[in-house]
XYZ file of C-alpha atoms in Angstrom:
228
model
C 83.777 53.239 158.108
C 83.950 50.761 160.814
C 85.915 53.757 163.460
C 88.467 56.034 163.219
C 91.020 55.274 166.002
C 92.430 57.722 168.031
C 96.417 57.669 168.360
C 96.958 56.296 171.693
C 99.906 55.067 174.144
C 99.033 52.034 175.451
C 100.421 51.209 179.292
C 99.848 47.926 181.338
C 97.317 49.708 183.161
C 95.505 50.672 180.659
C 91.331 50.720 180.229
C 89.536 50.552 177.055
C 86.631 52.855 177.619
C 83.043 52.053 177.146
C 82.068 52.411 173.616
C 78.762 53.858 171.945
C 77.085 50.425 171.084
C 75.323 49.972 167.723
C 72.579 47.953 166.818
C 73.580 44.086 166.014
C 72.256 43.973 162.439
C 74.480 47.628 161.803
C 77.665 45.638 163.058
C 76.973 42.428 161.393
C 76.350 44.182 157.861
C 79.367 46.379 158.314
C 81.907 43.637 158.874
C 80.110 41.732 155.859
C 80.672 44.966 153.802
C 83.347 46.827 155.110
C 85.248 44.807 156.029
C 84.486 41.256 154.135
C 84.334 39.419 156.665
C 81.632 35.775 157.277
C 79.546 36.736 160.060
C 76.178 34.371 161.303
C 73.568 34.778 163.799
C 74.430 32.899 167.188
C 72.292 32.755 170.084
C 70.904 35.948 172.088
C 69.487 36.766 175.433
C 66.223 36.419 176.482
C 64.272 37.830 179.582
C 62.926 35.171 181.763
C 61.316 35.538 185.515
C 62.981 39.286 185.672
C 66.207 37.706 184.728
C 67.936 37.028 181.070
C 68.637 33.457 179.753
C 70.189 32.223 177.255
C 67.995 31.401 174.144
C 69.435 28.053 174.249
C 67.546 27.381 176.965
C 70.559 25.714 179.125
C 70.701 27.887 182.796
C 73.494 27.091 183.323
C 75.003 28.178 179.800
C 78.453 28.967 179.639
C 78.222 31.703 177.145
C 75.042 32.793 177.308
C 73.438 35.302 174.487
C 76.953 34.825 172.530
C 77.809 31.201 170.944
C 76.439 29.625 168.131
C 73.374 28.297 168.064
C 73.501 25.464 165.734
C 75.957 22.541 164.539
C 76.238 23.527 160.820
C 77.286 27.139 162.057
C 80.105 27.318 159.268
C 77.986 26.563 156.490
C 75.095 29.727 157.639
C 78.157 31.910 157.352
C 77.706 34.761 155.073
C 79.996 38.010 153.296
C 77.085 38.737 152.033
C 75.986 42.217 153.777
C 72.258 41.539 151.794
C 72.224 38.801 153.628
C 73.295 39.410 156.863
C 70.898 42.065 157.235
C 68.054 39.281 156.479
C 69.715 37.326 159.181
C 69.752 40.004 161.715
C 66.172 41.484 160.444
C 64.635 37.908 161.154
C 66.493 37.456 164.978
C 67.991 41.594 165.883
C 68.591 40.376 169.493
C 71.336 37.500 167.685
C 74.949 37.784 168.837
C 77.483 38.502 165.872
C 79.376 35.564 165.343
C 83.077 35.474 163.306
C 84.501 32.328 161.650
C 88.170 32.273 161.857
C 90.039 30.423 159.189
C 88.855 32.326 156.339
C 89.861 36.264 156.462
C 91.517 35.956 159.766
C 92.924 33.913 162.470
C 92.681 35.231 166.287
C 95.245 34.432 168.826
C 93.841 34.642 172.815
C 95.543 35.841 175.655
C 94.888 36.655 178.951
C 93.353 40.659 179.178
C 96.747 41.543 181.551
C 99.199 39.907 179.232
C 97.346 41.566 175.922
C 97.582 45.027 177.030
C 101.332 44.481 177.718
C 101.733 42.705 174.826
C 99.971 46.278 173.423
C 102.471 48.657 174.824
C 105.353 46.671 173.602
C 103.901 46.861 170.271
C 103.820 49.857 170.079
C 107.161 50.360 170.905
C 108.667 48.520 168.417
C 105.813 50.241 166.034
C 104.740 46.920 164.848
C 101.407 46.604 162.830
C 98.990 45.478 164.242
C 95.525 44.133 163.633
C 92.170 44.842 164.958
C 92.049 43.504 168.682
C 88.435 42.554 170.594
C 88.709 42.461 174.610
C 86.169 39.767 175.793
C 83.747 40.504 179.253
C 85.670 37.720 180.592
C 88.848 39.290 180.591
C 90.187 37.793 177.148
C 91.558 39.357 174.530
C 91.772 38.150 171.058
C 94.497 39.544 168.452
C 93.825 39.130 164.672
C 95.972 37.761 162.645
C 96.224 36.139 158.904
C 94.330 32.855 158.304
C 96.691 30.162 158.851
C 98.546 31.734 162.055
C 96.551 29.564 164.671
C 98.339 26.214 163.287
C 101.895 27.991 163.708
C 101.128 29.542 167.074
C 102.024 26.620 169.223
C 105.322 25.637 167.223
C 106.701 29.573 167.559
C 105.895 29.876 171.037
C 108.115 26.438 171.336
C 110.849 27.944 169.445
C 110.581 30.639 172.104
C 111.267 28.602 174.866
C 107.542 28.093 176.304
C 104.820 25.978 176.028
C 101.591 27.576 174.829
C 99.670 26.176 176.857
C 101.210 26.777 179.841
C 101.671 30.811 179.089
C 97.525 30.673 178.409
C 98.354 31.797 174.647
C 96.118 29.719 172.142
C 94.930 29.805 168.391
C 91.866 30.053 166.681
C 91.965 28.935 163.260
C 89.348 26.732 161.124
C 86.394 25.244 163.353
C 86.349 27.959 165.537
C 84.599 31.394 165.565
C 84.923 34.349 168.033
C 82.009 36.413 169.366
C 82.350 40.046 167.948
C 81.082 43.910 169.635
C 78.402 44.889 170.229
C 77.713 41.519 171.269
C 76.852 40.717 175.036
C 77.654 38.149 177.334
C 75.077 37.428 179.456
C 75.187 40.500 182.367
C 78.942 40.374 182.143
C 78.774 42.500 179.699
C 79.860 43.410 175.408
C 82.758 42.299 173.845
C 84.884 45.612 173.033
C 87.319 46.957 170.284
C 90.787 47.528 171.969
C 91.717 48.442 168.269
C 88.957 49.002 165.868
C 89.087 47.683 162.285
C 90.408 50.911 160.568
C 91.269 51.718 157.253
C 95.109 51.288 158.760
C 94.601 48.139 159.646
C 92.738 46.329 156.985
C 96.126 44.084 155.939
C 96.374 41.687 158.878
C 99.547 40.979 160.397
C 101.603 37.591 159.976
C 101.381 35.320 163.330
C 105.659 35.728 163.177
C 105.488 39.585 163.774
C 103.352 38.783 166.957
C 104.170 36.111 168.330
C 107.263 37.031 170.414
C 105.464 40.036 172.490
C 102.227 37.996 173.193
C 104.316 34.967 174.438
C 106.594 37.043 176.389
C 103.668 39.244 177.924
C 101.442 36.003 178.341
C 105.336 34.083 180.324
C 105.471 37.164 182.223
C 101.488 36.956 183.515
C 101.747 33.535 184.407
C 105.402 34.095 186.149
C 103.516 36.245 188.335
C 100.792 34.802 189.016
C 102.471 31.693 190.177
C 104.619 33.775 192.347
C 101.465 35.222 193.876
C 100.281 31.672 194.388
C 103.372 30.541 196.881
């Protein structure tokens, strides 16, 4: 089992505790076998001159150790646990990447808005899927495939502009980094809500878009007020 989530109330100030890391190979196999998510290996971190650098060789890499390392990554993705084991056995340090648009899409928001939305969703007793938290202070909410393409129009129907409030969808042609992938020296991707049997069935984007858009709009307004 991928993990059992302890019942808790999420608040705006909530912090995700440091989670015990597991080998990248084990995580990749679990995602493929238990969640039926396609996985593929990305770049990794290499020790260079007393520090770490992305295996892509770019000293200024924006996502060191956490991005696709080949243009045909979509064709490399597999839902086979055995194939995933072979891939990560060849390169155990490779990041674990999940192609969106297949088993799930993802809605990406700023971390502060994500925690606010989680608190509101729990009060509304909404069904939630897994949620990741990145070292770059972003949160990604997993929804049914096709949700990313509908997100902007749904936000517009609520009276906001998705780009202006920093709410973006990741669907076909995109991928997300999965725990315990580490992004350079910034830290590792973590689960804000772990995959469990209870959230195996993902929500539709329509179910989550209102609290997510509200939280993003509120955070955007607060940011404008602080800047003025």
